[in-house]
XYZ file of C-alpha atoms in Angstrom:
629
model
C 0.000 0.000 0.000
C 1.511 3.462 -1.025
C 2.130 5.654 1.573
C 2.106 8.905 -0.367
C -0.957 10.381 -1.013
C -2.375 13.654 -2.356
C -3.738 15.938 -0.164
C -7.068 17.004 -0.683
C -7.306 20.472 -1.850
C -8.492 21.815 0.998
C -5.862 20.953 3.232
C -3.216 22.417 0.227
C -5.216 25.366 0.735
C -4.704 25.934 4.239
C -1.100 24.855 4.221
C -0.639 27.877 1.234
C -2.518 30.077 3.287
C 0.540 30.117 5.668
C 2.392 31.823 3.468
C 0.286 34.226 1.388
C -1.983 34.768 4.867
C 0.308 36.021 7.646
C -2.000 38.163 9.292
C -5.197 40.757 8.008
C -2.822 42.936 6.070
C -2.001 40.027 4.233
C -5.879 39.802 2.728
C -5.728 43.397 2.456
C -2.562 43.835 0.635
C -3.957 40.949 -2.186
C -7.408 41.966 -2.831
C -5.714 45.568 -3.582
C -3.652 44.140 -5.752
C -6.731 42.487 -7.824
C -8.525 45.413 -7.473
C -5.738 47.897 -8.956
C -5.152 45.172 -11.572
C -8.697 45.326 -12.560
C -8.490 48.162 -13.528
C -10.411 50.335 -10.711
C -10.989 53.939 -10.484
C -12.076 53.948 -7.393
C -11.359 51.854 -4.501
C -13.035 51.596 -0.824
C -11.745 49.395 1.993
C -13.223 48.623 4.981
C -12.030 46.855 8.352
C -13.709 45.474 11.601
C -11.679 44.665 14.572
C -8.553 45.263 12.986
C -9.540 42.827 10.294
C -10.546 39.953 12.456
C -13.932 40.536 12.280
C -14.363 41.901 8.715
C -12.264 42.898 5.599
C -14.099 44.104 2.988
C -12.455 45.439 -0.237
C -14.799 47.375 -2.859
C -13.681 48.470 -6.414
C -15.472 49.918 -9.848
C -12.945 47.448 -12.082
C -13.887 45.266 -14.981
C -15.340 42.897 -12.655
C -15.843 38.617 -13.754
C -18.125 36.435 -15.505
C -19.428 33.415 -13.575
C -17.016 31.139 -14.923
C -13.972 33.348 -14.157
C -15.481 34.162 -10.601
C -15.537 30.595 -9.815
C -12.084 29.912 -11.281
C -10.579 32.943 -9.512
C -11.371 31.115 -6.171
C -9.370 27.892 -7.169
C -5.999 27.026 -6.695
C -3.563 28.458 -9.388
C -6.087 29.852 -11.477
C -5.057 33.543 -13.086
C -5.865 35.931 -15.834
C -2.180 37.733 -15.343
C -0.039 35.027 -16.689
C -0.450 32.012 -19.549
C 3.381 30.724 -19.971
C 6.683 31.065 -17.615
C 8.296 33.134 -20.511
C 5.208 35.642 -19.195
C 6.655 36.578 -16.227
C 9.505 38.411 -17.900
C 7.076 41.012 -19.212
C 4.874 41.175 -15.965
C 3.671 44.629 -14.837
C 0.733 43.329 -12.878
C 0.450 43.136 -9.644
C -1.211 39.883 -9.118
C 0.333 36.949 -10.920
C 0.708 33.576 -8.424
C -3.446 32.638 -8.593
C -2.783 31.472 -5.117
C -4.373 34.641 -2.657
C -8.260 34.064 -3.076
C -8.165 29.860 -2.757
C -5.566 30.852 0.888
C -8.375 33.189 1.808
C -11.012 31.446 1.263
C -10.049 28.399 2.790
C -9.484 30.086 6.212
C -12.548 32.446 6.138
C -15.875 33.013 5.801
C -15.393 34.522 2.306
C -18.159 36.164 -0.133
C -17.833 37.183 -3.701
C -19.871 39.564 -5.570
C -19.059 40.768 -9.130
C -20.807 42.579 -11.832
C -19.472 43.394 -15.236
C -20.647 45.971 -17.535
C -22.560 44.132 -19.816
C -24.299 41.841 -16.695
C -27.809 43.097 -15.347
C -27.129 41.564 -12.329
C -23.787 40.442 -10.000
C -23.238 37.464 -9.311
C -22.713 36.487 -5.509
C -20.516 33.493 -4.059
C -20.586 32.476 -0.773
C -17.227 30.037 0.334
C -16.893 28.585 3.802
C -12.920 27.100 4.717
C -12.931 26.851 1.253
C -16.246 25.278 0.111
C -19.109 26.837 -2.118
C -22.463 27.035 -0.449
C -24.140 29.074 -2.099
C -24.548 31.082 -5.383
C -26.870 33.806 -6.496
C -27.833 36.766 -8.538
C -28.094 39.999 -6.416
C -28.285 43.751 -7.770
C -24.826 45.488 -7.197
C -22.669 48.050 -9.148
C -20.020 47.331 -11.846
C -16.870 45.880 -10.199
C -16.169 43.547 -7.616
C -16.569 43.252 -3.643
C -15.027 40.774 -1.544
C -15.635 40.611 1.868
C -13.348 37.830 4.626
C -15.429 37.400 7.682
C -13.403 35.920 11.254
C -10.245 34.916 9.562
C -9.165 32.144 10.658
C -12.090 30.810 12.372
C -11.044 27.166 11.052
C -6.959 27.546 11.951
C -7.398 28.568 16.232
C -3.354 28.240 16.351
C -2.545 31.117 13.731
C -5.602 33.395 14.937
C -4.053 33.050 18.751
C -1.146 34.376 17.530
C -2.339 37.509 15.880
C -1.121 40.461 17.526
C -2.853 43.306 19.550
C -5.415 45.216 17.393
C -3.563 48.308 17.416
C -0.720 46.387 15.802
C -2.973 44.358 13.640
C -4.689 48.004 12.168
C -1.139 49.633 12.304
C 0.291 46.811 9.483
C -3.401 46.970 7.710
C -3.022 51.309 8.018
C 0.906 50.829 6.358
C -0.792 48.574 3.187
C -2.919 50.692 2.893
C -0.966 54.005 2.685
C 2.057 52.516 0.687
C -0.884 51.326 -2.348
C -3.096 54.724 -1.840
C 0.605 57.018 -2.349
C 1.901 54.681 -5.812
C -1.273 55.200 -6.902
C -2.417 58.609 -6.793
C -4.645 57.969 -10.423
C -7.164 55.922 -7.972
C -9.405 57.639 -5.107
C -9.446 56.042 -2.188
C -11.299 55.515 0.650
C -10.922 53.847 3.859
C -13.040 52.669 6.881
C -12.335 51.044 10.457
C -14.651 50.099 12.731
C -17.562 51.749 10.637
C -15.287 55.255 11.453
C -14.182 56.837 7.397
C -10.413 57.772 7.858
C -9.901 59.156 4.547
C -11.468 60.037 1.210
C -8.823 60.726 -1.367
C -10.956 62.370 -4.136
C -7.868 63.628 -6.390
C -4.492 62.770 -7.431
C -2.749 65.473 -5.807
C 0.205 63.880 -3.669
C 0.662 66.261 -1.599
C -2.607 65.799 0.066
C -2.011 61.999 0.760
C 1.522 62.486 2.257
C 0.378 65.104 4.597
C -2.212 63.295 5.806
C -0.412 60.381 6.341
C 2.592 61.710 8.009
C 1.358 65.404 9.225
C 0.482 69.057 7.805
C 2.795 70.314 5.787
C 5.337 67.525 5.579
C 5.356 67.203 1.729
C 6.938 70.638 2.085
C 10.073 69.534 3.526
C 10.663 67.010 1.208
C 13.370 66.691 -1.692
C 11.893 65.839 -5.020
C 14.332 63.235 -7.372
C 14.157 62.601 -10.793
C 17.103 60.485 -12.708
C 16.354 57.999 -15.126
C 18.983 56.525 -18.426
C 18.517 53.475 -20.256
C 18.674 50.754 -17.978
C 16.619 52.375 -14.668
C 14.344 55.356 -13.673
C 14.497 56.778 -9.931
C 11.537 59.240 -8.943
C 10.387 60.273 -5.717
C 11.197 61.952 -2.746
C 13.707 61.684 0.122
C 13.314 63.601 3.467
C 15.470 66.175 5.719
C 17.508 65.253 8.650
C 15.084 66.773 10.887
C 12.410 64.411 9.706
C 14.535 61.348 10.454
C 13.855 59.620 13.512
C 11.583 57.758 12.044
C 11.277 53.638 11.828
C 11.978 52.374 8.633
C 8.534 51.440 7.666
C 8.428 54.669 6.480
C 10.846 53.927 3.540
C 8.722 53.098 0.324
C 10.534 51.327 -2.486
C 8.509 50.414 -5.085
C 9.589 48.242 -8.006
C 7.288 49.242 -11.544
C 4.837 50.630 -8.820
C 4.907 47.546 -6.871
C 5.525 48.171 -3.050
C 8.683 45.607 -2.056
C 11.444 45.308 0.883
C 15.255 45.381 -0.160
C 17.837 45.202 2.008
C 20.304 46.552 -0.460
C 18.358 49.808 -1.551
C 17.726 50.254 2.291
C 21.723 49.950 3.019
C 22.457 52.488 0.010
C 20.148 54.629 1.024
C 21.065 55.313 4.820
C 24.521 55.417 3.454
C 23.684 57.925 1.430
C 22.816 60.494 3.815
C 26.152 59.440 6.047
C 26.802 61.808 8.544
C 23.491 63.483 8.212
C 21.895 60.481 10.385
C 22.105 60.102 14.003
C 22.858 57.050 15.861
C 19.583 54.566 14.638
C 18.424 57.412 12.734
C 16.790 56.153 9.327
C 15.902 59.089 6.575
C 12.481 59.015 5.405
C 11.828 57.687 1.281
C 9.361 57.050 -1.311
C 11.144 56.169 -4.438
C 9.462 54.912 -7.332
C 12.165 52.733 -9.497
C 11.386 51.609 -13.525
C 13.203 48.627 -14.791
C 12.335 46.780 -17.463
C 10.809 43.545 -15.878
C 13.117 40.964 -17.821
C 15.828 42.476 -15.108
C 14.153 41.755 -11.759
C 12.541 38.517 -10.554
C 9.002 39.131 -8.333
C 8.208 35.498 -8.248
C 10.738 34.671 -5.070
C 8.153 34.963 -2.451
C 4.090 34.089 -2.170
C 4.057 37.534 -0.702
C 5.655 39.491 -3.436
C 7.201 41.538 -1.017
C 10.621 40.124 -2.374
C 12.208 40.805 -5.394
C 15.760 40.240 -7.052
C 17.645 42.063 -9.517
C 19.279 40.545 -12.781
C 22.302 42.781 -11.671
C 21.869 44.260 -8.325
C 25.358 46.195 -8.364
C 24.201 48.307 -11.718
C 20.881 49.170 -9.799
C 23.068 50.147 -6.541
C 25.725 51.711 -8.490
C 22.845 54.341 -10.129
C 20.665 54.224 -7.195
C 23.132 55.538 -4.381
C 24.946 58.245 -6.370
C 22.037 60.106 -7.046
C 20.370 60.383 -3.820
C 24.388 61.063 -2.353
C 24.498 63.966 -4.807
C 20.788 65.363 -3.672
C 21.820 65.295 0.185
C 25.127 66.924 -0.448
C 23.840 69.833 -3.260
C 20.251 70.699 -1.047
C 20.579 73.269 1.989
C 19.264 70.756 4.478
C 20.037 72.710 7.678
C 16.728 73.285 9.985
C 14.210 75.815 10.246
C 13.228 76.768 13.778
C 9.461 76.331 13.168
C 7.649 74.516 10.689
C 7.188 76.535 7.978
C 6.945 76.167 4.185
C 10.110 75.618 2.215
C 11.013 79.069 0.009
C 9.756 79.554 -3.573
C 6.512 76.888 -3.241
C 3.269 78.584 -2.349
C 1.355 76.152 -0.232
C -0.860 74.085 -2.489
C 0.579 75.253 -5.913
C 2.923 72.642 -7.149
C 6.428 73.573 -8.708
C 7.001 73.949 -12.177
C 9.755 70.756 -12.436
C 7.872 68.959 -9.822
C 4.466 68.940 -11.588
C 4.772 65.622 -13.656
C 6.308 64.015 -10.428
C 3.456 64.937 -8.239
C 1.041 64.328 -10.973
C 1.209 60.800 -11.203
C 4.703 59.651 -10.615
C 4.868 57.905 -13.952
C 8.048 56.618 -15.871
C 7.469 58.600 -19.143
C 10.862 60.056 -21.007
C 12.339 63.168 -19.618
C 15.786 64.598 -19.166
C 17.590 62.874 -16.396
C 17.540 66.000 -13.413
C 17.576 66.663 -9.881
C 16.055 69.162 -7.605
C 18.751 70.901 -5.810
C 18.673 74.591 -4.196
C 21.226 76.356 -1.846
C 18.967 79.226 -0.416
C 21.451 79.461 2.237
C 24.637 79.940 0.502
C 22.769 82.707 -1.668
C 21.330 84.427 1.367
C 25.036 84.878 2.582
C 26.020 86.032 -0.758
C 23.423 88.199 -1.609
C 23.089 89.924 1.954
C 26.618 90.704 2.087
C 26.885 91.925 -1.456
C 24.485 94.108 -0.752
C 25.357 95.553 2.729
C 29.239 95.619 2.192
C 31.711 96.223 -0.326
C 31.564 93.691 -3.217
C 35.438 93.405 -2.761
C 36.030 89.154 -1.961
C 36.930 88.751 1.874
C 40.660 87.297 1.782
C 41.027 83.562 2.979
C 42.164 83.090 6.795
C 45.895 82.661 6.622
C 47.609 79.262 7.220
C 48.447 80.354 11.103
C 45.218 81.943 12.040
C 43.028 79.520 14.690
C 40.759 77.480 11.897
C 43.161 77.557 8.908
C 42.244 76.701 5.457
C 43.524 73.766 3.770
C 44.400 73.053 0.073
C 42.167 70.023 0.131
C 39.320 72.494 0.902
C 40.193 74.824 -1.517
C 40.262 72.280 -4.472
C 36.802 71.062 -2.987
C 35.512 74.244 -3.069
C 36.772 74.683 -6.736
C 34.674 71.536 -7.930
C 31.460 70.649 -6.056
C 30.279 73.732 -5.402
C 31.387 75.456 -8.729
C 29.663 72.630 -10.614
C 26.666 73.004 -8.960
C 25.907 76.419 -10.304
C 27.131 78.871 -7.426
C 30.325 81.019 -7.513
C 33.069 79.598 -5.896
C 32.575 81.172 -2.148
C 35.974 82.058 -0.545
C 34.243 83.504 2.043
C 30.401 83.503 3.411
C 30.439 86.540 5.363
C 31.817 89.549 2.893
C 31.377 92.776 5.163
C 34.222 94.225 7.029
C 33.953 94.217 10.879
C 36.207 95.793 13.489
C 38.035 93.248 15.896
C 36.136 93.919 18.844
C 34.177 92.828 20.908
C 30.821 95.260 19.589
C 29.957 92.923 17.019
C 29.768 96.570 15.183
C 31.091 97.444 11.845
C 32.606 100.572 11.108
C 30.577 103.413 11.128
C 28.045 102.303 14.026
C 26.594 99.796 11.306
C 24.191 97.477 13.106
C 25.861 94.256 14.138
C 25.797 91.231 11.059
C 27.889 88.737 13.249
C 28.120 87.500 17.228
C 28.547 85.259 19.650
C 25.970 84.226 22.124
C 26.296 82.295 25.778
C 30.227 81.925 24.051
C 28.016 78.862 22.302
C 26.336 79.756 19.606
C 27.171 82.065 16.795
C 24.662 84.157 15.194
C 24.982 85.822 11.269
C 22.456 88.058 9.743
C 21.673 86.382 6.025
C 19.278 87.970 3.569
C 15.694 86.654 4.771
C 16.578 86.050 8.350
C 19.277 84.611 10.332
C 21.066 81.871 10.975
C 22.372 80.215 14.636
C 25.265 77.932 14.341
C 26.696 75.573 17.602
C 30.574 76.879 17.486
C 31.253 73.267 18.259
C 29.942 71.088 16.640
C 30.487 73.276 13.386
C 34.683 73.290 14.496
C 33.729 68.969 14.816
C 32.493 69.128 11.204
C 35.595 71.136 9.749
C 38.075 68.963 11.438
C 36.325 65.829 10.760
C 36.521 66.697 7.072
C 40.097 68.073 7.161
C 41.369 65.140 8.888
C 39.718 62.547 6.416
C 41.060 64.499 3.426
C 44.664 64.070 5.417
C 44.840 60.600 6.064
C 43.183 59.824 2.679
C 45.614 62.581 0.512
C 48.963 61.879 2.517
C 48.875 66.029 3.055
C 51.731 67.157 5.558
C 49.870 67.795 8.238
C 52.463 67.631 11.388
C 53.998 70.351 13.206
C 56.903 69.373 15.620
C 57.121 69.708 19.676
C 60.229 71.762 21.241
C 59.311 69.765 24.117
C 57.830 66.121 23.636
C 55.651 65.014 25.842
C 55.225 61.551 27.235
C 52.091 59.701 27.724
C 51.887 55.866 29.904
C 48.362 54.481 28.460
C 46.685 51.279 29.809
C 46.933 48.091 28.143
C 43.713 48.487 26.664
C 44.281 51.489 25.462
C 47.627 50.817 23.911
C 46.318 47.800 22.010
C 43.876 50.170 20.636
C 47.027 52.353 19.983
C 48.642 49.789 17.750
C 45.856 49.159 15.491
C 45.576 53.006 14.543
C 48.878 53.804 15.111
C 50.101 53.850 10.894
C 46.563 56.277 10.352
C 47.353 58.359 13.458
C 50.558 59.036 11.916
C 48.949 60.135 8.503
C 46.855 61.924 10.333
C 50.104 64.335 11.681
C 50.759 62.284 15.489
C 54.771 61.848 15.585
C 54.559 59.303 17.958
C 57.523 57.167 19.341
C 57.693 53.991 21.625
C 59.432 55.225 25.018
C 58.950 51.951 26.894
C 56.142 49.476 28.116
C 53.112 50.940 27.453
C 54.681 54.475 27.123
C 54.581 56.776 23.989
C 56.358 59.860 23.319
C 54.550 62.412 21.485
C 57.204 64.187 19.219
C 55.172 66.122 16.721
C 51.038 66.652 16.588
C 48.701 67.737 13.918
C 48.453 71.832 13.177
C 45.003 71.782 14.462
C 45.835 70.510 18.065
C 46.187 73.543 20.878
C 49.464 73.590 22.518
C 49.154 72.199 25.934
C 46.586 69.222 24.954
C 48.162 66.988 23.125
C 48.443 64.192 25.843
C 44.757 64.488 26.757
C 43.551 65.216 23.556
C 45.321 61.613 22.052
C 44.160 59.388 25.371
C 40.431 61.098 24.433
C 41.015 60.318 20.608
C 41.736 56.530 21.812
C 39.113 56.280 23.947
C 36.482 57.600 21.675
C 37.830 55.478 18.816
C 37.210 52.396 21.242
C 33.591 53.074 22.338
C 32.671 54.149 18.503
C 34.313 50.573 17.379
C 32.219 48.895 20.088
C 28.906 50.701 19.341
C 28.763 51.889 16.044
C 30.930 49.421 13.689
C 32.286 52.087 11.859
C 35.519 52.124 9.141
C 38.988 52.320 10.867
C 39.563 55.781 9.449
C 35.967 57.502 9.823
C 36.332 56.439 13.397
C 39.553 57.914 14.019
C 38.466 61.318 12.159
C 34.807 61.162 14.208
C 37.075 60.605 17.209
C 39.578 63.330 16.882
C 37.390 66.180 15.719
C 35.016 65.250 18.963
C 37.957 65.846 21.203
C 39.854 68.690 19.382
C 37.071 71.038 18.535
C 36.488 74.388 20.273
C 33.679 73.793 23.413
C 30.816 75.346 24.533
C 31.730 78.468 26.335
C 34.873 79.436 25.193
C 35.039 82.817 23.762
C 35.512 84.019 19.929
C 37.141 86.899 18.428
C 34.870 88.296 15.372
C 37.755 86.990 13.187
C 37.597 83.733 14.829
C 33.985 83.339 14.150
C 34.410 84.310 10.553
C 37.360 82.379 10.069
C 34.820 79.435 11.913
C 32.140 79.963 9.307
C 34.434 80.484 6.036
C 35.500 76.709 6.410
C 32.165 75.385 7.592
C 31.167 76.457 4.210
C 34.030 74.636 2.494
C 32.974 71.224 3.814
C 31.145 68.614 1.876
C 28.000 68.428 4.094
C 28.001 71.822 6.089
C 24.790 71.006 7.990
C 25.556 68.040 10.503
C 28.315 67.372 12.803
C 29.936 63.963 11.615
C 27.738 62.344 14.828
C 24.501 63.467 12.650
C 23.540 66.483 15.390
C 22.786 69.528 13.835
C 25.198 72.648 12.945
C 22.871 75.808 11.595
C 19.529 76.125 12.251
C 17.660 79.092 10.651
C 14.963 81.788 11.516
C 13.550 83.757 8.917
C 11.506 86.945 8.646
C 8.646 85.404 7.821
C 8.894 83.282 10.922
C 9.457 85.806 12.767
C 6.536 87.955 11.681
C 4.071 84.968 12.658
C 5.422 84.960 16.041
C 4.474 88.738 16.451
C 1.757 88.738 14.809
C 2.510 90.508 11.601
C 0.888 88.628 9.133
């Protein structure tokens, strides 16, 4: 007697179910999918008890005859696909014919579907899998499905559903990630018999805000890049929208909503520095590929997907959103107002297409960049000074300038469209401690608490943290030292010795060849001893034991906490400890000297630890706050 058997269809069913039914999402996420792939207009859902109760999914698609209705509910049975070779031109959504036969066989599930040229809908009513009844009922064109007590028939997966709040929050995210790719449908959304939201146009902006707050779209960075082989459109978010979870990055894949580990990993290294510790930026990017490249069939869930060649995709995808965070002006606003140049509801001129529909039509390959800040420097001090260029700080002066900054400031910011800034703050001031220029001229530049430094710019003006500004100069500097071999050492006329611990030399010898590049003379004076012979030009005379036991200890805890690369940790580590603190006092030549190089870095706006460095007030702000609106 054999002892394989088949399993009766039923119990395939259920088994399946395991896969494409996690939890209510799960039903949610795959009767959207039929619905958009229907080709609905118009889309309602509706939940009760976070799904456990009732999902209900209504669209105005093509809707089925009566033999496709009944074939829908079967067990590989699909209109999407005829032929493997198929799934290398997919662009629907829906493709596996597995969702409805795993729903239905753990539910009590109904079926009602009219098409256009039917009188009537048709109306199927399945129990753990079963038909028990079929009728003709009036009902619109389109289809409604509706899962009663999910898994009334499988008590071991329904006990281990989560709370309803988390249940509804993973419905909520389906939801929102299908309602934002697809701006062309209106959408509309029910819980507990309570409408959420009615989406009754297109218009982006509107969906984002309500999903993530007022006026959020407004902070974010619009991208558009596309060439032959991919398209990228979408937005990323500031800094100051960060902390975030990273449900709130949306990658979709030829409008399909997936999860990639890789595009993830790209992205956050994208925006380096810009992130604090467990930080993760916020994204909705919309990719085009032709589908012969990427495989969607890897999961039941289609949440999955690979690439034919997942280094080209990385190797487009992380350079451009690198070159939006470095080229926009991403420092914060003190309130939440509107970003400059969009009125509030009235879409940009390059943005319109984007915001539109988000499509993957032809255009010129572009990206939305603007530098408001740089140009309020230059255009306030243009116009209140002489136009005469500000000479560079000199090599001895407190915050010199270094030739790797210069030839930086030559390149990035010359190619993207600005003059080549030698200096932010143009006016002349007297080296005093008024703040005043010549002539009784009200003050453009001072210090406040000995913390903060505050600059007049054209529409406002702009607070920067002395410190953590000097962190972002020197953690720049000493990168482009180690990296460049640039002499960078100054000697002692007295060395000084330093015993470490044994945990601190060991730490010692494993930096000791980039400490050198980095401008430490260091020589071996004994067990565990280390004479410090000659010290990098940045390092104040009188420090330079304390400031290379801080280094060693900040390069340990940064090793054990944040995993970082030998010689970012060493540069994160030294600019921490080196930098000018909270409370000590600037000459107005210091602070300008401060700000010129701030400007010359890569990423002016974050201290390499992700904290910020210049926040901004503008008029406008201002005249809300006193009422002169």
């Amino acid at each position: 007697m054999a002892k394989i058997s088949r399993l009766p269809d039923t119990v395939a069913n259920k088994i399946s179910a395991g896969e494409v039914v996690q939890r209510p999402a799960s039903v949610i996420k795959e009767l959207l999918e039929n619905a958009i792939d229907a080709g609905a207009s118009r889309i309602t859902v509706m939940v009760k008890d976070a799904g456990k109760e009732l999902i209900r999914v209504i669209d105005n698609g093509s809707g089925m005859s009566r033999e496709d209705a009944l074939l829908s509910v079967e067990r590989f049975a699909t209109s999407k696909i005829s032929g493997v070779e198929d799934l290398d031109t997919l662009m629907s959504l829906g493709f596996r014919g597995e969702a409805l036969a795993s729903i239905s066989s753990v539910s009590h599930f109904e079926l009602k579907t009219r098409e256009s040229s039917s009188a009537l809908a048709l109306r199927f009513r399945y129990e753990g899998g079963s038909l028990l009844e079929e009728s003709e009922v009036s009902g619109e064109e389109g289809t409604s499905v509706s899962v009663k007590n999910l898994f009334y028939n499988v008590p071991a997966r329904r006990k281990f559903l989560k709370s309803n709040a988390t249940e509804f929050r993973h419905i909520f995210e389906t939801v929102r990630a299908l309602a934002l790719a697809y701006g062309d449908i209106e959408w509309r959304m029910y819980s507990d018999d309570e409408e959420l939201f009615h989406f009754r146009n297109p218009d982006i902006r509107e969906r984002l805000d309500y999903f993530y707050g007022t006026d959020f779209s407004e902070g974010l960075l619009a991208i558009t890049e596309e060439n032959d082989y991919l398209s990228i459109h979408g937005f990323i978010g500031k800094p100051g929208m960060m902390k975030r979870h990273k449900s709130d990055q949306l990658f979709y894949i030829n409008r399909r909503i997936i999860q990639n580990r890789m595009l993830s990993q790209a992205l956050q290294q994208a925006y380096g520095e810009l992130l604090a510790e467990r930080q993760a930026p916020f994204a909705m990017l919309f990719l085009g590929i032709e589908p012969s490249r990427v495989d969607v069939n890897v999961h039941p869930a289609k949440l999955e997907v690979k690439f034919e060649d997942e280094r080209s995709v990385r190797n487009m995808f992380y350079p451009v959103i690198k070159r939006a965070v470095q080229l926009h002006d991403f420092s914060p606003d003190l309130s939440a107002a509107p970003l400059q140049g969009a009125p509030a509801g009235e879409l940009r001129q390059e943005d319109e297409a984007l915001y539109r529909r988000l499509m993957y039509h032809e255009r010129p390959g572009r990206m939305s960049t603007t530098d408001e800040l740089y140009e309020g420097f230059r255009e306030n001090s243009l116009a209140s000074g002489s136009r005469q260029r500000h000479e560079p700080p000199r090599q001895e002066e407190i915050f010199p300038v270094r030739e790797a900054e210069e030839r930086w400031r030559k390149s990035s910011v010359a190619s993207a469209g600005d003059e080549v800034l030698t200096t932010v703050l143009q006016s002349r001031f007297q080296d005093d401690d008024s703040g005043t220029e010549p002539g009784g001229a009200e003050p453009k530049i001072w210090q406040l608490h000995n913390k903060y430094i505050i600059c007049q710019i054209k529409n406002g003006m702009m607070i920067i943290d002395q410190h953590v500004a000097h962190e972002r100069v020197l953690y720049e500097r000493a990168l482009d030292v180690m990296n460049q071999n640039v002499p960078n050492s100054q000697q002692l006329l007295f060395p000084q010795k330093v015993e470490l611990r044994q945990w601190e030399y060991e730490v010692f010898e494993d930096i000791r060849d980039d400490l050198y590049r980095l401008g430490f003379n260091l020589r071996d004076f004994g067990s565990r001893t280390v004479m410090i012979e000659g010290i990098p030009q940045d390092v104040r005379s009188g420090t330079e034991v304390t400031i290379l036991q801080d280094m060693i200890s900040g390069y340990q805890e940064n090793a054990s906490k944040l995993k970082l690369e030998k010689r970012d940790n060493l540069a994160k580590s030294y600019s921490c400890r080196n930098a000018i603190m909270a409370g000590q006092k600037l000459s107005l030549e210091e602070m300008r000297s401060l700000i010129d190089n701030l400007f010359a870095t890569r990423v002016p706006y974050s201290c390499p630890h992700g904290r910020p460095v210049i926040i901004k007030l503008m008029l406008d702000q201002l005249d809300r706050m006193f009422g002169r609106t």
